[in-house]
């Protein structure tokens, strides 16, 4: 008899096809149903062994949901399933991308000195959001094509997205620092 | 011939036994206890009919400490021994406690333990013990009112409480002899009490401004599931700070030197500030006065003046603005626009302030909801969850999915923080990350667990330190050390470090740096029990018997329901372990019962995991039809 299949992939966990295009409503509905079955609150009176298992299972369901909900982490998870190495250190970026990053960083550094830092920051955040959106669309196409070459390209796109996400974190940190606006 | 009785499928033959459960709101200023009776959650009053128990404990040279209103009366005459707002100090180190206030009302001492203690006539007392006195009082109130022992309680904590503060709250409950079913975040409890799940799908905000803490939670509701999307707040901001800032203004207006005031005068000034604040909810201006004598009143006032509403707003607006900055951050983390919000629920005594309601309404573009008494709503919500968790409502659809308020990580080279679980991750949560050694032949690794959003360890809160020893000597960078963080449904963290090649492992249930050790708690428990050693032994035996009954019943019904998931060999092992446990259960040795429980646990773990897996799969496939 096999042990419980805690290792099934995140798509299978929610009984969804393995694909970048996920029905987000179905995903969240199934997430809630899965938690209804697994959450520790449902095992408050159970023996210790079941309480412990339920914490592990609920944690895995949460991780699966979190991974599939966000397009970037979903894309990276798909690449992993395709066996594409995600080691982040060896990506060569094109010159245009690097220039763009530098320019955005310079603008971010200048925000504090500008006359209206809050709206300056808003403009940068909107720029980042636009880049994010177009890269996600690119990644979707490449992942759906799923050839050896397109998967490599998808990996590069996911690396670029990570740069924008990190930049966005800095924007948010600055937003908190500027505080009351 | 007598006929055999057969119960309807899905029903047990025995009538369902109602268990006593309660929800406790352990507040900075006031605490409450509530329970569900006849399907309704209600707070329980004391003998004088008072629902709110002031969170004040007075220690005396002889006799038990006084708790509540009677203790509060001594706040001015006996300030050093009368502890109020202890929630501000729970799970905190001395440096943090002193940082917040220019001048503490109490004499803190730094003893052998990492936990600061307050010097009183009854000895040096830790904040956890003070909290335990408040909990004991509420426990007694509930048990006398309900006529029996409580099976379990849900205790609420500010959503923004960190791991150390949560752990300390649980320690206090243990000292008070309470079985904690769950630590529940206060805003989530309020959402439950409002019954927001019933016919109000969508996104809701809970704005909770108490005496000493501020929380904001954004929740999405869907068919009984409360999914917290984000939370933000400040565990050192509340109505007390309003009083403090008004008191400072009074002292300044009176031309007094704040450092020359006695603790009694400080308390009196704070009380005058609080009175003025409350009066200005209705009046445009109020007369205020200060005296130089201890316990002063208006009669022998050294200074008299007036505080206007405009002046009050000028004083408190910066504090309200701070709460709105947290609201903005919570919205951003949830990825929600203000327009998507259905309504805003107001919780906490400080949301009675008209100015707070006005500013919050402006910010969220809607009229805040104030239907339920903001003081009682949190306890009521906790009571509803306690009633479900204790097993009184097996068919209830309600499910609370909460988040961790602050990121958890570990220290890496150069004093930097590597985040492992980020803030607003839904709990329970588990995440692993691999690290490696820095030096050739390194055989030990120090793990320093921290909580917070900043990049530098020194800017985050230190939660715990432990060491992984016995790593086989290897070239630097060759060892694979997997650090796993697991956060349970109470928001409490445990950490495991394991060297992957050799299998060397080290696990800690994170005991906060500023928390009590297990040994300290045990000592306190022994000291607090007025009874003899036998009582403790009897209690331990009883606890093991309860757990034994629980697992016997559970395994028996699991085997009856899903015998097809078992191999013959597993079945035999379980049967052997079951009969051994039944034998031990009726004995009088708690250790032997414990061993037999562990043996049965071991024999049935794989089976339990398979059953859980099967139930999730059936939940997935069973609900597909009405989804589309």
PDB file of C-alpha atoms in Angstrom, chain A residues 1-6 13-15 23 26 29-63 65-66 69 171-173 175-176 179-181, chain B residues 19 182 222-223 225 227 321 325 328-329 332 385 389-391 396-401 422 424-430 486 488-489 547 550-551 554 564-567 601 604-605 608-610 612-613 615-616 619-621 623-624 627-628:
ATOM      1  CA  UNK A   1       0.000   0.000   0.000  1.00  0.00           C
ATOM      2  CA  UNK A   2       1.417   3.370  -0.979  1.00  0.00           C
ATOM      3  CA  UNK A   3       2.021   6.157   1.516  1.00  0.00           C
ATOM      4  CA  UNK A   4      -0.035   9.329   1.190  1.00  0.00           C
ATOM      5  CA  UNK A   5       0.857  11.284  -1.900  1.00  0.00           C
ATOM      6  CA  UNK A   6       2.088  14.513  -0.334  1.00  0.00           C
ATOM      7  CA  UNK A  13      -3.350  18.791  -5.898  1.00  0.00           C
ATOM      8  CA  UNK A  14      -6.187  21.055  -7.085  1.00  0.00           C
ATOM      9  CA  UNK A  15      -7.222  18.664  -9.865  1.00  0.00           C
ATOM     10  CA  UNK A  23      -8.821  29.390 -14.214  1.00  0.00           C
ATOM     11  CA  UNK A  26     -11.658  27.506 -10.029  1.00  0.00           C
ATOM     12  CA  UNK A  29     -12.701  27.712  -5.054  1.00  0.00           C
ATOM     13  CA  UNK A  30     -10.766  24.441  -4.911  1.00  0.00           C
ATOM     14  CA  UNK A  31      -8.232  25.947  -2.565  1.00  0.00           C
ATOM     15  CA  UNK A  32     -11.020  26.736  -0.108  1.00  0.00           C
ATOM     16  CA  UNK A  33     -12.481  23.241  -0.437  1.00  0.00           C
ATOM     17  CA  UNK A  34      -9.079  21.663   0.131  1.00  0.00           C
ATOM     18  CA  UNK A  35      -8.582  23.742   3.284  1.00  0.00           C
ATOM     19  CA  UNK A  36     -12.031  22.760   4.529  1.00  0.00           C
ATOM     20  CA  UNK A  37     -10.790  19.163   4.459  1.00  0.00           C
ATOM     21  CA  UNK A  38      -7.265  19.718   5.757  1.00  0.00           C
ATOM     22  CA  UNK A  39      -7.128  22.787   8.033  1.00  0.00           C
ATOM     23  CA  UNK A  40      -6.002  22.265  11.670  1.00  0.00           C
ATOM     24  CA  UNK A  41      -9.249  23.854  12.900  1.00  0.00           C
ATOM     25  CA  UNK A  42     -11.012  20.741  11.583  1.00  0.00           C
ATOM     26  CA  UNK A  43      -8.731  18.590  13.726  1.00  0.00           C
ATOM     27  CA  UNK A  44      -8.803  20.571  16.978  1.00  0.00           C
ATOM     28  CA  UNK A  45     -10.175  17.506  18.795  1.00  0.00           C
ATOM     29  CA  UNK A  46      -8.171  14.918  16.910  1.00  0.00           C
ATOM     30  CA  UNK A  47      -5.212  13.058  18.382  1.00  0.00           C
ATOM     31  CA  UNK A  48      -1.829  14.691  18.161  1.00  0.00           C
ATOM     32  CA  UNK A  49      -0.669  12.694  15.132  1.00  0.00           C
ATOM     33  CA  UNK A  50      -3.599  13.915  13.040  1.00  0.00           C
ATOM     34  CA  UNK A  51      -3.181  17.486  14.234  1.00  0.00           C
ATOM     35  CA  UNK A  52       0.450  17.397  13.136  1.00  0.00           C
ATOM     36  CA  UNK A  53      -0.391  15.900   9.746  1.00  0.00           C
ATOM     37  CA  UNK A  54      -3.089  18.480   9.198  1.00  0.00           C
ATOM     38  CA  UNK A  55      -0.636  21.335   9.829  1.00  0.00           C
ATOM     39  CA  UNK A  56       1.713  19.844   7.215  1.00  0.00           C
ATOM     40  CA  UNK A  57      -1.040  19.228   4.701  1.00  0.00           C
ATOM     41  CA  UNK A  58      -2.614  22.658   5.156  1.00  0.00           C
ATOM     42  CA  UNK A  59       0.823  24.261   4.792  1.00  0.00           C
ATOM     43  CA  UNK A  60       1.350  22.421   1.521  1.00  0.00           C
ATOM     44  CA  UNK A  61      -2.051  23.475   0.206  1.00  0.00           C
ATOM     45  CA  UNK A  62      -1.224  27.079   1.110  1.00  0.00           C
ATOM     46  CA  UNK A  63       2.122  26.846  -0.673  1.00  0.00           C
ATOM     47  CA  UNK A  65      -2.138  28.042  -3.873  1.00  0.00           C
ATOM     48  CA  UNK A  66       0.363  30.831  -3.381  1.00  0.00           C
ATOM     49  CA  UNK A  69      -1.942  32.266  -7.950  1.00  0.00           C
ATOM     50  CA  UNK A 171       9.452  51.321  -4.567  1.00  0.00           C
ATOM     51  CA  UNK A 172       7.233  50.015  -1.778  1.00  0.00           C
ATOM     52  CA  UNK A 173       9.962  50.468   0.815  1.00  0.00           C
ATOM     53  CA  UNK A 175       6.609  54.525  -0.245  1.00  0.00           C
ATOM     54  CA  UNK A 176       6.621  53.431   3.407  1.00  0.00           C
ATOM     55  CA  UNK A 179       4.925  57.709   4.811  1.00  0.00           C
ATOM     56  CA  UNK A 180       2.055  60.105   5.001  1.00  0.00           C
ATOM     57  CA  UNK A 181       0.905  61.246   1.644  1.00  0.00           C
TER      58      UNK A 181
ATOM     59  CA  UNK B  19     -18.620  21.046  26.055  1.00  0.00           C
ATOM     60  CA  UNK B 182      -6.299  28.579  19.295  1.00  0.00           C
ATOM     61  CA  UNK B 222     -16.666  33.378   0.530  1.00  0.00           C
ATOM     62  CA  UNK B 223     -19.208  30.774   1.695  1.00  0.00           C
ATOM     63  CA  UNK B 225     -14.412  31.005   4.565  1.00  0.00           C
ATOM     64  CA  UNK B 227      -9.538  34.561   4.063  1.00  0.00           C
ATOM     65  CA  UNK B 321      -2.402  59.463  10.477  1.00  0.00           C
ATOM     66  CA  UNK B 325      -0.397  54.729   6.759  1.00  0.00           C
ATOM     67  CA  UNK B 328      -2.502  52.049   2.967  1.00  0.00           C
ATOM     68  CA  UNK B 329       0.166  49.402   3.305  1.00  0.00           C
ATOM     69  CA  UNK B 332      -1.190  47.538  -1.194  1.00  0.00           C
ATOM     70  CA  UNK B 385     -14.672  29.986  17.208  1.00  0.00           C
ATOM     71  CA  UNK B 389     -13.180  24.131  17.806  1.00  0.00           C
ATOM     72  CA  UNK B 390     -14.286  22.364  20.962  1.00  0.00           C
ATOM     73  CA  UNK B 391     -16.615  20.292  18.810  1.00  0.00           C
ATOM     74  CA  UNK B 396     -20.356  24.343  10.843  1.00  0.00           C
ATOM     75  CA  UNK B 397     -18.995  25.616   7.531  1.00  0.00           C
ATOM     76  CA  UNK B 398     -16.918  28.415   9.046  1.00  0.00           C
ATOM     77  CA  UNK B 399     -13.191  28.371   8.344  1.00  0.00           C
ATOM     78  CA  UNK B 400     -10.653  31.053   9.210  1.00  0.00           C
ATOM     79  CA  UNK B 401      -7.546  31.390   7.051  1.00  0.00           C
ATOM     80  CA  UNK B 422       7.357  36.580   3.970  1.00  0.00           C
ATOM     81  CA  UNK B 424       1.049  38.049   4.829  1.00  0.00           C
ATOM     82  CA  UNK B 425       1.694  34.400   3.985  1.00  0.00           C
ATOM     83  CA  UNK B 426      -1.334  32.283   4.896  1.00  0.00           C
ATOM     84  CA  UNK B 427      -0.790  29.994   7.887  1.00  0.00           C
ATOM     85  CA  UNK B 428      -0.089  27.185   8.526  1.00  0.00           C
ATOM     86  CA  UNK B 429       3.000  27.538   6.407  1.00  0.00           C
ATOM     87  CA  UNK B 430       6.183  25.570   5.894  1.00  0.00           C
ATOM     88  CA  UNK B 486       7.025  25.780  10.100  1.00  0.00           C
ATOM     89  CA  UNK B 488       1.272  26.577  12.874  1.00  0.00           C
ATOM     90  CA  UNK B 489      -2.315  27.834  12.944  1.00  0.00           C
ATOM     91  CA  UNK B 547      -5.477  12.117  25.270  1.00  0.00           C
ATOM     92  CA  UNK B 550      -9.198  10.731  22.281  1.00  0.00           C
ATOM     93  CA  UNK B 551      -6.797   8.668  20.190  1.00  0.00           C
ATOM     94  CA  UNK B 554     -10.332   8.341  16.750  1.00  0.00           C
ATOM     95  CA  UNK B 564      -9.636  -0.776   2.922  1.00  0.00           C
ATOM     96  CA  UNK B 565      -6.744   1.726   3.275  1.00  0.00           C
ATOM     97  CA  UNK B 566      -4.884  -0.677   5.585  1.00  0.00           C
ATOM     98  CA  UNK B 567      -2.632  -3.649   4.886  1.00  0.00           C
ATOM     99  CA  UNK B 601       0.620   7.217  17.001  1.00  0.00           C
ATOM    100  CA  UNK B 604      -1.263   4.746  12.706  1.00  0.00           C
ATOM    101  CA  UNK B 605       0.584   7.726  11.174  1.00  0.00           C
ATOM    102  CA  UNK B 608      -3.935   8.824   9.051  1.00  0.00           C
ATOM    103  CA  UNK B 609      -1.970  10.526   6.269  1.00  0.00           C
ATOM    104  CA  UNK B 610      -3.633   8.363   3.619  1.00  0.00           C
ATOM    105  CA  UNK B 612      -6.403  12.833   4.984  1.00  0.00           C
ATOM    106  CA  UNK B 613      -5.128  12.686   1.438  1.00  0.00           C
ATOM    107  CA  UNK B 615     -10.531  13.283   2.005  1.00  0.00           C
ATOM    108  CA  UNK B 616      -8.842  16.198   0.216  1.00  0.00           C
ATOM    109  CA  UNK B 619     -13.260  17.387  -1.616  1.00  0.00           C
ATOM    110  CA  UNK B 620     -11.671  18.366  -4.948  1.00  0.00           C
ATOM    111  CA  UNK B 621     -13.655  16.003  -7.121  1.00  0.00           C
ATOM    112  CA  UNK B 623     -17.245  20.002  -5.629  1.00  0.00           C
ATOM    113  CA  UNK B 624     -16.445  20.216  -9.290  1.00  0.00           C
ATOM    114  CA  UNK B 627     -18.276  25.157  -9.606  1.00  0.00           C
ATOM    115  CA  UNK B 628     -18.945  25.571 -13.306  1.00  0.00           C
TER     116      UNK B 628
END
